[in-house]
Protein backbone atom coordinates (compact mmCIF):
# COMPACT_ATOMS: atom_id res chain seq x y z
CA UNK A 1 0.00 0.00 0.00
CA UNK A 2 2.87 2.34 0.84
CA UNK A 3 4.46 1.67 -2.54
CA UNK A 4 1.17 2.23 -4.38
CA UNK A 5 0.70 5.48 -2.51
CA UNK A 6 4.24 6.64 -3.38
CA UNK A 7 3.84 5.66 -7.04
CA UNK A 8 0.50 7.50 -7.24
CA UNK A 9 2.17 10.62 -5.90
CA UNK A 10 4.65 10.29 -8.80
CA UNK A 11 1.80 9.84 -11.29
CA UNK A 12 2.51 6.11 -11.85
CA UNK A 13 0.42 3.00 -11.33
CA UNK A 14 1.64 -0.29 -9.86
CA UNK A 15 1.20 -1.88 -13.30
CA UNK A 16 3.38 0.79 -14.93
CA UNK A 17 6.02 0.25 -12.26
CA UNK A 18 5.93 -3.51 -12.86
CA UNK A 19 6.41 -2.89 -16.59
CA UNK A 20 9.46 -0.73 -15.82
CA UNK A 21 10.91 -3.49 -13.65
CA UNK A 22 10.40 -6.00 -16.49
CA UNK A 23 12.16 -3.64 -18.89
CA UNK A 24 15.08 -3.25 -16.48
CA UNK A 25 15.48 -6.82 -15.25
CA UNK A 26 13.62 -9.02 -17.74
CA UNK A 27 10.79 -11.44 -17.26
CA UNK A 28 11.22 -14.42 -14.94
CA UNK A 29 9.35 -17.60 -15.73
CA UNK A 30 9.22 -20.83 -13.77
CA UNK A 31 7.84 -24.32 -14.24
CA UNK A 32 7.73 -26.57 -11.21
CA UNK A 33 6.22 -29.99 -10.59
CA UNK A 34 7.06 -33.53 -9.44
CA UNK A 35 6.75 -37.25 -10.03
CA UNK A 36 6.21 -39.85 -7.33
CA UNK A 37 8.76 -42.58 -6.73
CA UNK A 38 7.70 -45.07 -4.07
CA UNK A 39 10.97 -47.01 -4.51
CA UNK A 40 13.75 -45.27 -2.54
CA UNK A 41 16.43 -47.47 -4.16
CA UNK A 42 15.24 -46.45 -7.64
CA UNK A 43 15.31 -42.79 -6.62
CA UNK A 44 18.92 -43.14 -5.42
CA UNK A 45 19.88 -44.88 -8.68
CA UNK A 46 18.30 -42.09 -10.74
CA UNK A 47 20.49 -39.51 -9.00
CA UNK A 48 23.58 -41.76 -9.10
CA UNK A 49 23.08 -42.12 -12.86
CA UNK A 50 23.04 -38.32 -13.18
CA UNK A 51 26.47 -38.32 -11.55
CA UNK A 52 27.76 -41.00 -13.92
CA UNK A 53 27.57 -43.79 -11.34
CA UNK A 54 28.19 -44.32 -7.64
CA UNK A 55 30.96 -42.03 -6.38
CA UNK A 56 31.39 -40.34 -9.77
CA UNK A 57 31.22 -36.73 -10.94
CA UNK A 58 30.63 -37.28 -14.63
CA UNK A 59 27.49 -35.25 -15.26
CA UNK A 60 25.92 -34.85 -18.70
CA UNK A 61 27.15 -31.99 -20.87
CA UNK A 62 23.87 -31.58 -22.73
CA UNK A 63 20.25 -32.36 -22.13
CA UNK A 64 18.21 -32.59 -25.28
CA UNK A 65 19.42 -29.74 -27.46
CA UNK A 66 20.48 -27.65 -24.47
CA UNK A 67 24.11 -27.26 -23.33
CA UNK A 68 24.76 -27.70 -19.60
CA UNK A 69 27.16 -24.97 -18.49
CA UNK A 70 27.30 -25.75 -14.79
CA UNK A 71 26.34 -28.31 -12.16
CA UNK A 72 25.78 -27.87 -8.44
CA UNK A 73 25.27 -31.09 -6.51
CA UNK A 74 24.36 -30.30 -2.91
CA UNK A 75 24.24 -33.99 -2.05
CA UNK A 76 27.90 -34.63 -2.75
CA UNK A 77 29.20 -31.09 -2.19
CA UNK A 78 30.23 -30.29 -5.76
CA UNK A 79 29.84 -27.12 -7.82
CA UNK A 80 31.50 -26.92 -11.24
CA UNK A 81 31.11 -23.13 -11.23
CA UNK A 82 33.45 -22.43 -8.31
CA UNK A 83 37.24 -22.40 -8.47
CA UNK A 84 37.59 -25.08 -5.77
CA UNK A 85 34.62 -27.16 -6.95
CA UNK A 86 32.79 -26.70 -3.66
CA UNK A 87 29.32 -25.15 -3.41
CA UNK A 88 28.72 -21.94 -1.51
CA UNK A 89 25.43 -23.33 -0.20
CA UNK A 90 25.20 -25.92 2.58
CA UNK A 91 24.81 -29.60 1.71
CA UNK A 92 21.36 -31.13 1.36
CA UNK A 93 21.76 -33.70 4.12
CA UNK A 94 19.34 -36.60 3.92
CA UNK A 95 18.20 -36.00 0.36
CA UNK A 96 19.25 -35.62 -3.23
CA UNK A 97 19.62 -32.25 -4.95
CA UNK A 98 21.29 -31.44 -8.27
CA UNK A 99 21.01 -28.13 -10.12
CA UNK A 100 21.73 -27.78 -13.84
CA UNK A 101 22.67 -24.42 -15.33
CA UNK A 102 22.07 -23.61 -18.98
CA UNK A 103 23.42 -20.64 -20.91
CA UNK A 104 22.15 -19.41 -24.24
CA UNK A 105 18.57 -20.28 -23.28
CA UNK A 106 17.37 -16.70 -23.55
CA UNK A 107 19.23 -15.08 -20.65
CA UNK A 108 20.00 -18.24 -18.72
CA UNK A 109 17.99 -21.07 -17.23
CA UNK A 110 18.30 -23.24 -14.16
CA UNK A 111 16.63 -26.57 -13.36
CA UNK A 112 16.94 -28.22 -9.95
CA UNK A 113 15.97 -31.83 -9.31
CA UNK A 114 15.56 -32.85 -5.69
CA UNK A 115 13.87 -35.38 -3.49
CA UNK A 116 11.18 -34.34 -1.06
CA UNK A 117 12.03 -34.59 2.60
CA UNK A 118 8.52 -35.64 3.59
CA UNK A 119 7.01 -37.50 0.61
CA UNK A 120 8.17 -40.05 -1.98
CA UNK A 121 8.55 -37.38 -4.66
CA UNK A 122 11.22 -36.17 -7.03
CA UNK A 123 10.57 -32.48 -7.58
CA UNK A 124 11.84 -30.07 -10.16
CA UNK A 125 12.12 -26.33 -10.02
CA UNK A 126 13.02 -24.32 -13.08
CA UNK A 127 13.58 -20.67 -13.80
CA UNK A 128 14.45 -18.69 -16.88
CA UNK A 129 14.97 -14.99 -17.45
CA UNK A 130 14.03 -13.32 -20.70
CA UNK A 131 14.51 -9.82 -22.01
CA UNK A 132 11.78 -7.84 -23.68
CA UNK A 133 8.24 -8.86 -24.41
CA UNK A 134 8.85 -12.54 -25.19
CA UNK A 135 6.83 -14.20 -22.43
CA UNK A 136 4.99 -16.63 -24.72
CA UNK A 137 8.07 -17.69 -26.69
CA UNK A 138 10.10 -18.04 -23.49
CA UNK A 139 7.33 -20.04 -21.86
CA UNK A 140 7.47 -22.55 -24.73
CA UNK A 141 11.27 -22.67 -24.55
CA UNK A 142 11.24 -23.28 -20.80
CA UNK A 143 8.65 -26.03 -21.25
CA UNK A 144 10.87 -27.68 -23.88
CA UNK A 145 13.86 -27.50 -21.53
CA UNK A 146 11.97 -28.92 -18.55
CA UNK A 147 10.56 -31.76 -20.65
CA UNK A 148 14.04 -32.62 -21.91
CA UNK A 149 15.43 -32.64 -18.35
CA UNK A 150 12.61 -34.74 -16.90
CA UNK A 151 12.49 -37.22 -19.78
CA UNK A 152 16.27 -37.65 -20.08
CA UNK A 153 17.24 -37.67 -16.41
CA UNK A 154 14.19 -39.18 -14.73
CA UNK A 155 12.46 -41.07 -17.60
CA UNK A 156 9.12 -41.30 -15.79
CA UNK A 157 7.66 -43.80 -18.27
CA UNK A 158 10.68 -46.12 -18.40
CA UNK A 159 11.15 -46.04 -14.63
CA UNK A 160 7.48 -46.45 -13.75
CA UNK A 161 7.27 -43.16 -11.87
CA UNK A 162 3.82 -41.83 -11.05
CA UNK A 163 3.12 -38.67 -13.04
CA UNK A 164 0.67 -36.01 -11.89
CA UNK A 165 -2.54 -36.07 -13.99
CA UNK A 166 -1.95 -32.47 -15.15
CA UNK A 167 1.55 -33.44 -16.39
CA UNK A 168 0.63 -36.85 -17.81
CA UNK A 169 0.02 -35.93 -21.46
CA UNK A 170 3.23 -33.92 -21.69
CA UNK A 171 5.57 -36.30 -19.91
CA UNK A 172 4.30 -39.54 -21.42
CA UNK A 173 4.00 -38.40 -25.07
CA UNK A 174 6.41 -40.04 -27.49
PDB file of C-alpha atoms in Angstrom:
ATOM      1  CA  UNK A   1       0.000   0.000   0.000  1.00  0.00           C
ATOM      2  CA  UNK A   2       2.867   2.340   0.840  1.00  0.00           C
ATOM      3  CA  UNK A   3       4.460   1.671  -2.543  1.00  0.00           C
ATOM      4  CA  UNK A   4       1.170   2.230  -4.384  1.00  0.00           C
ATOM      5  CA  UNK A   5       0.701   5.480  -2.514  1.00  0.00           C
ATOM      6  CA  UNK A   6       4.241   6.643  -3.381  1.00  0.00           C
ATOM      7  CA  UNK A   7       3.839   5.656  -7.037  1.00  0.00           C
ATOM      8  CA  UNK A   8       0.503   7.498  -7.237  1.00  0.00           C
ATOM      9  CA  UNK A   9       2.171  10.624  -5.900  1.00  0.00           C
ATOM     10  CA  UNK A  10       4.650  10.290  -8.800  1.00  0.00           C
ATOM     11  CA  UNK A  11       1.803   9.838 -11.293  1.00  0.00           C
ATOM     12  CA  UNK A  12       2.513   6.112 -11.851  1.00  0.00           C
ATOM     13  CA  UNK A  13       0.424   2.999 -11.327  1.00  0.00           C
ATOM     14  CA  UNK A  14       1.643  -0.292  -9.862  1.00  0.00           C
ATOM     15  CA  UNK A  15       1.204  -1.881 -13.298  1.00  0.00           C
ATOM     16  CA  UNK A  16       3.378   0.792 -14.926  1.00  0.00           C
ATOM     17  CA  UNK A  17       6.024   0.255 -12.260  1.00  0.00           C
ATOM     18  CA  UNK A  18       5.933  -3.507 -12.858  1.00  0.00           C
ATOM     19  CA  UNK A  19       6.412  -2.892 -16.594  1.00  0.00           C
ATOM     20  CA  UNK A  20       9.456  -0.726 -15.822  1.00  0.00           C
ATOM     21  CA  UNK A  21      10.908  -3.488 -13.651  1.00  0.00           C
ATOM     22  CA  UNK A  22      10.396  -6.000 -16.486  1.00  0.00           C
ATOM     23  CA  UNK A  23      12.156  -3.639 -18.890  1.00  0.00           C
ATOM     24  CA  UNK A  24      15.079  -3.253 -16.484  1.00  0.00           C
ATOM     25  CA  UNK A  25      15.476  -6.823 -15.246  1.00  0.00           C
ATOM     26  CA  UNK A  26      13.625  -9.021 -17.740  1.00  0.00           C
ATOM     27  CA  UNK A  27      10.787 -11.444 -17.257  1.00  0.00           C
ATOM     28  CA  UNK A  28      11.218 -14.421 -14.943  1.00  0.00           C
ATOM     29  CA  UNK A  29       9.352 -17.603 -15.730  1.00  0.00           C
ATOM     30  CA  UNK A  30       9.218 -20.828 -13.771  1.00  0.00           C
ATOM     31  CA  UNK A  31       7.837 -24.319 -14.239  1.00  0.00           C
ATOM     32  CA  UNK A  32       7.732 -26.573 -11.211  1.00  0.00           C
ATOM     33  CA  UNK A  33       6.221 -29.991 -10.592  1.00  0.00           C
ATOM     34  CA  UNK A  34       7.057 -33.527  -9.444  1.00  0.00           C
ATOM     35  CA  UNK A  35       6.749 -37.253 -10.031  1.00  0.00           C
ATOM     36  CA  UNK A  36       6.215 -39.851  -7.325  1.00  0.00           C
ATOM     37  CA  UNK A  37       8.760 -42.581  -6.726  1.00  0.00           C
ATOM     38  CA  UNK A  38       7.701 -45.067  -4.069  1.00  0.00           C
ATOM     39  CA  UNK A  39      10.970 -47.008  -4.505  1.00  0.00           C
ATOM     40  CA  UNK A  40      13.754 -45.267  -2.539  1.00  0.00           C
ATOM     41  CA  UNK A  41      16.430 -47.466  -4.160  1.00  0.00           C
ATOM     42  CA  UNK A  42      15.239 -46.445  -7.641  1.00  0.00           C
ATOM     43  CA  UNK A  43      15.315 -42.791  -6.620  1.00  0.00           C
ATOM     44  CA  UNK A  44      18.918 -43.144  -5.424  1.00  0.00           C
ATOM     45  CA  UNK A  45      19.877 -44.883  -8.681  1.00  0.00           C
ATOM     46  CA  UNK A  46      18.303 -42.088 -10.739  1.00  0.00           C
ATOM     47  CA  UNK A  47      20.487 -39.514  -8.997  1.00  0.00           C
ATOM     48  CA  UNK A  48      23.583 -41.757  -9.099  1.00  0.00           C
ATOM     49  CA  UNK A  49      23.082 -42.116 -12.862  1.00  0.00           C
ATOM     50  CA  UNK A  50      23.042 -38.323 -13.184  1.00  0.00           C
ATOM     51  CA  UNK A  51      26.474 -38.317 -11.553  1.00  0.00           C
ATOM     52  CA  UNK A  52      27.755 -41.001 -13.924  1.00  0.00           C
ATOM     53  CA  UNK A  53      27.569 -43.791 -11.338  1.00  0.00           C
ATOM     54  CA  UNK A  54      28.189 -44.320  -7.640  1.00  0.00           C
ATOM     55  CA  UNK A  55      30.960 -42.025  -6.381  1.00  0.00           C
ATOM     56  CA  UNK A  56      31.385 -40.340  -9.770  1.00  0.00           C
ATOM     57  CA  UNK A  57      31.219 -36.734 -10.944  1.00  0.00           C
ATOM     58  CA  UNK A  58      30.635 -37.280 -14.631  1.00  0.00           C
ATOM     59  CA  UNK A  59      27.495 -35.249 -15.260  1.00  0.00           C
ATOM     60  CA  UNK A  60      25.917 -34.850 -18.698  1.00  0.00           C
ATOM     61  CA  UNK A  61      27.148 -31.988 -20.869  1.00  0.00           C
ATOM     62  CA  UNK A  62      23.868 -31.582 -22.727  1.00  0.00           C
ATOM     63  CA  UNK A  63      20.247 -32.360 -22.133  1.00  0.00           C
ATOM     64  CA  UNK A  64      18.207 -32.592 -25.280  1.00  0.00           C
ATOM     65  CA  UNK A  65      19.418 -29.744 -27.463  1.00  0.00           C
ATOM     66  CA  UNK A  66      20.481 -27.651 -24.470  1.00  0.00           C
ATOM     67  CA  UNK A  67      24.105 -27.259 -23.328  1.00  0.00           C
ATOM     68  CA  UNK A  68      24.760 -27.698 -19.604  1.00  0.00           C
ATOM     69  CA  UNK A  69      27.157 -24.967 -18.492  1.00  0.00           C
ATOM     70  CA  UNK A  70      27.299 -25.754 -14.788  1.00  0.00           C
ATOM     71  CA  UNK A  71      26.340 -28.313 -12.156  1.00  0.00           C
ATOM     72  CA  UNK A  72      25.779 -27.867  -8.442  1.00  0.00           C
ATOM     73  CA  UNK A  73      25.271 -31.087  -6.509  1.00  0.00           C
ATOM     74  CA  UNK A  74      24.363 -30.298  -2.907  1.00  0.00           C
ATOM     75  CA  UNK A  75      24.235 -33.986  -2.045  1.00  0.00           C
ATOM     76  CA  UNK A  76      27.903 -34.626  -2.755  1.00  0.00           C
ATOM     77  CA  UNK A  77      29.204 -31.094  -2.186  1.00  0.00           C
ATOM     78  CA  UNK A  78      30.230 -30.288  -5.762  1.00  0.00           C
ATOM     79  CA  UNK A  79      29.844 -27.118  -7.824  1.00  0.00           C
ATOM     80  CA  UNK A  80      31.502 -26.921 -11.240  1.00  0.00           C
ATOM     81  CA  UNK A  81      31.115 -23.133 -11.235  1.00  0.00           C
ATOM     82  CA  UNK A  82      33.449 -22.434  -8.311  1.00  0.00           C
ATOM     83  CA  UNK A  83      37.237 -22.398  -8.473  1.00  0.00           C
ATOM     84  CA  UNK A  84      37.590 -25.075  -5.773  1.00  0.00           C
ATOM     85  CA  UNK A  85      34.619 -27.161  -6.953  1.00  0.00           C
ATOM     86  CA  UNK A  86      32.786 -26.695  -3.657  1.00  0.00           C
ATOM     87  CA  UNK A  87      29.325 -25.146  -3.405  1.00  0.00           C
ATOM     88  CA  UNK A  88      28.723 -21.943  -1.515  1.00  0.00           C
ATOM     89  CA  UNK A  89      25.428 -23.329  -0.200  1.00  0.00           C
ATOM     90  CA  UNK A  90      25.197 -25.921   2.578  1.00  0.00           C
ATOM     91  CA  UNK A  91      24.807 -29.600   1.709  1.00  0.00           C
ATOM     92  CA  UNK A  92      21.357 -31.126   1.361  1.00  0.00           C
ATOM     93  CA  UNK A  93      21.764 -33.696   4.117  1.00  0.00           C
ATOM     94  CA  UNK A  94      19.343 -36.602   3.918  1.00  0.00           C
ATOM     95  CA  UNK A  95      18.196 -36.001   0.363  1.00  0.00           C
ATOM     96  CA  UNK A  96      19.251 -35.618  -3.226  1.00  0.00           C
ATOM     97  CA  UNK A  97      19.624 -32.247  -4.946  1.00  0.00           C
ATOM     98  CA  UNK A  98      21.289 -31.440  -8.266  1.00  0.00           C
ATOM     99  CA  UNK A  99      21.007 -28.131 -10.119  1.00  0.00           C
ATOM    100  CA  UNK A 100      21.733 -27.783 -13.835  1.00  0.00           C
ATOM    101  CA  UNK A 101      22.671 -24.420 -15.334  1.00  0.00           C
ATOM    102  CA  UNK A 102      22.065 -23.612 -18.980  1.00  0.00           C
ATOM    103  CA  UNK A 103      23.415 -20.639 -20.909  1.00  0.00           C
ATOM    104  CA  UNK A 104      22.146 -19.410 -24.243  1.00  0.00           C
ATOM    105  CA  UNK A 105      18.574 -20.278 -23.277  1.00  0.00           C
ATOM    106  CA  UNK A 106      17.370 -16.698 -23.550  1.00  0.00           C
ATOM    107  CA  UNK A 107      19.234 -15.077 -20.647  1.00  0.00           C
ATOM    108  CA  UNK A 108      19.998 -18.243 -18.723  1.00  0.00           C
ATOM    109  CA  UNK A 109      17.986 -21.067 -17.231  1.00  0.00           C
ATOM    110  CA  UNK A 110      18.298 -23.237 -14.156  1.00  0.00           C
ATOM    111  CA  UNK A 111      16.635 -26.572 -13.359  1.00  0.00           C
ATOM    112  CA  UNK A 112      16.940 -28.216  -9.952  1.00  0.00           C
ATOM    113  CA  UNK A 113      15.974 -31.831  -9.308  1.00  0.00           C
ATOM    114  CA  UNK A 114      15.557 -32.850  -5.688  1.00  0.00           C
ATOM    115  CA  UNK A 115      13.871 -35.380  -3.487  1.00  0.00           C
ATOM    116  CA  UNK A 116      11.183 -34.343  -1.062  1.00  0.00           C
ATOM    117  CA  UNK A 117      12.028 -34.585   2.601  1.00  0.00           C
ATOM    118  CA  UNK A 118       8.519 -35.644   3.586  1.00  0.00           C
ATOM    119  CA  UNK A 119       7.007 -37.495   0.612  1.00  0.00           C
ATOM    120  CA  UNK A 120       8.172 -40.048  -1.982  1.00  0.00           C
ATOM    121  CA  UNK A 121       8.551 -37.379  -4.656  1.00  0.00           C
ATOM    122  CA  UNK A 122      11.217 -36.166  -7.030  1.00  0.00           C
ATOM    123  CA  UNK A 123      10.567 -32.484  -7.578  1.00  0.00           C
ATOM    124  CA  UNK A 124      11.841 -30.071 -10.164  1.00  0.00           C
ATOM    125  CA  UNK A 125      12.116 -26.328 -10.019  1.00  0.00           C
ATOM    126  CA  UNK A 126      13.021 -24.316 -13.080  1.00  0.00           C
ATOM    127  CA  UNK A 127      13.583 -20.667 -13.804  1.00  0.00           C
ATOM    128  CA  UNK A 128      14.452 -18.691 -16.884  1.00  0.00           C
ATOM    129  CA  UNK A 129      14.970 -14.986 -17.454  1.00  0.00           C
ATOM    130  CA  UNK A 130      14.034 -13.318 -20.701  1.00  0.00           C
ATOM    131  CA  UNK A 131      14.509  -9.819 -22.012  1.00  0.00           C
ATOM    132  CA  UNK A 132      11.778  -7.837 -23.678  1.00  0.00           C
ATOM    133  CA  UNK A 133       8.236  -8.863 -24.411  1.00  0.00           C
ATOM    134  CA  UNK A 134       8.845 -12.539 -25.187  1.00  0.00           C
ATOM    135  CA  UNK A 135       6.829 -14.198 -22.426  1.00  0.00           C
ATOM    136  CA  UNK A 136       4.988 -16.635 -24.719  1.00  0.00           C
ATOM    137  CA  UNK A 137       8.072 -17.688 -26.689  1.00  0.00           C
ATOM    138  CA  UNK A 138      10.103 -18.039 -23.495  1.00  0.00           C
ATOM    139  CA  UNK A 139       7.329 -20.042 -21.863  1.00  0.00           C
ATOM    140  CA  UNK A 140       7.465 -22.546 -24.732  1.00  0.00           C
ATOM    141  CA  UNK A 141      11.266 -22.672 -24.550  1.00  0.00           C
ATOM    142  CA  UNK A 142      11.239 -23.276 -20.797  1.00  0.00           C
ATOM    143  CA  UNK A 143       8.652 -26.030 -21.247  1.00  0.00           C
ATOM    144  CA  UNK A 144      10.868 -27.680 -23.878  1.00  0.00           C
ATOM    145  CA  UNK A 145      13.865 -27.504 -21.533  1.00  0.00           C
ATOM    146  CA  UNK A 146      11.975 -28.921 -18.548  1.00  0.00           C
ATOM    147  CA  UNK A 147      10.558 -31.760 -20.652  1.00  0.00           C
ATOM    148  CA  UNK A 148      14.041 -32.620 -21.908  1.00  0.00           C
ATOM    149  CA  UNK A 149      15.431 -32.645 -18.348  1.00  0.00           C
ATOM    150  CA  UNK A 150      12.612 -34.741 -16.902  1.00  0.00           C
ATOM    151  CA  UNK A 151      12.486 -37.217 -19.781  1.00  0.00           C
ATOM    152  CA  UNK A 152      16.266 -37.654 -20.083  1.00  0.00           C
ATOM    153  CA  UNK A 153      17.244 -37.668 -16.407  1.00  0.00           C
ATOM    154  CA  UNK A 154      14.187 -39.177 -14.729  1.00  0.00           C
ATOM    155  CA  UNK A 155      12.465 -41.066 -17.598  1.00  0.00           C
ATOM    156  CA  UNK A 156       9.116 -41.305 -15.791  1.00  0.00           C
ATOM    157  CA  UNK A 157       7.655 -43.802 -18.268  1.00  0.00           C
ATOM    158  CA  UNK A 158      10.677 -46.120 -18.397  1.00  0.00           C
ATOM    159  CA  UNK A 159      11.149 -46.039 -14.632  1.00  0.00           C
ATOM    160  CA  UNK A 160       7.483 -46.448 -13.753  1.00  0.00           C
ATOM    161  CA  UNK A 161       7.269 -43.164 -11.874  1.00  0.00           C
ATOM    162  CA  UNK A 162       3.819 -41.828 -11.046  1.00  0.00           C
ATOM    163  CA  UNK A 163       3.120 -38.672 -13.045  1.00  0.00           C
ATOM    164  CA  UNK A 164       0.673 -36.010 -11.888  1.00  0.00           C
ATOM    165  CA  UNK A 165      -2.537 -36.069 -13.991  1.00  0.00           C
ATOM    166  CA  UNK A 166      -1.949 -32.475 -15.153  1.00  0.00           C
ATOM    167  CA  UNK A 167       1.550 -33.439 -16.395  1.00  0.00           C
ATOM    168  CA  UNK A 168       0.635 -36.849 -17.812  1.00  0.00           C
ATOM    169  CA  UNK A 169       0.016 -35.929 -21.465  1.00  0.00           C
ATOM    170  CA  UNK A 170       3.228 -33.919 -21.694  1.00  0.00           C
ATOM    171  CA  UNK A 171       5.571 -36.299 -19.906  1.00  0.00           C
ATOM    172  CA  UNK A 172       4.298 -39.537 -21.421  1.00  0.00           C
ATOM    173  CA  UNK A 173       3.999 -38.405 -25.066  1.00  0.00           C
ATOM    174  CA  UNK A 174       6.406 -40.044 -27.486  1.00  0.00           C
TER     175      UNK A 174
END
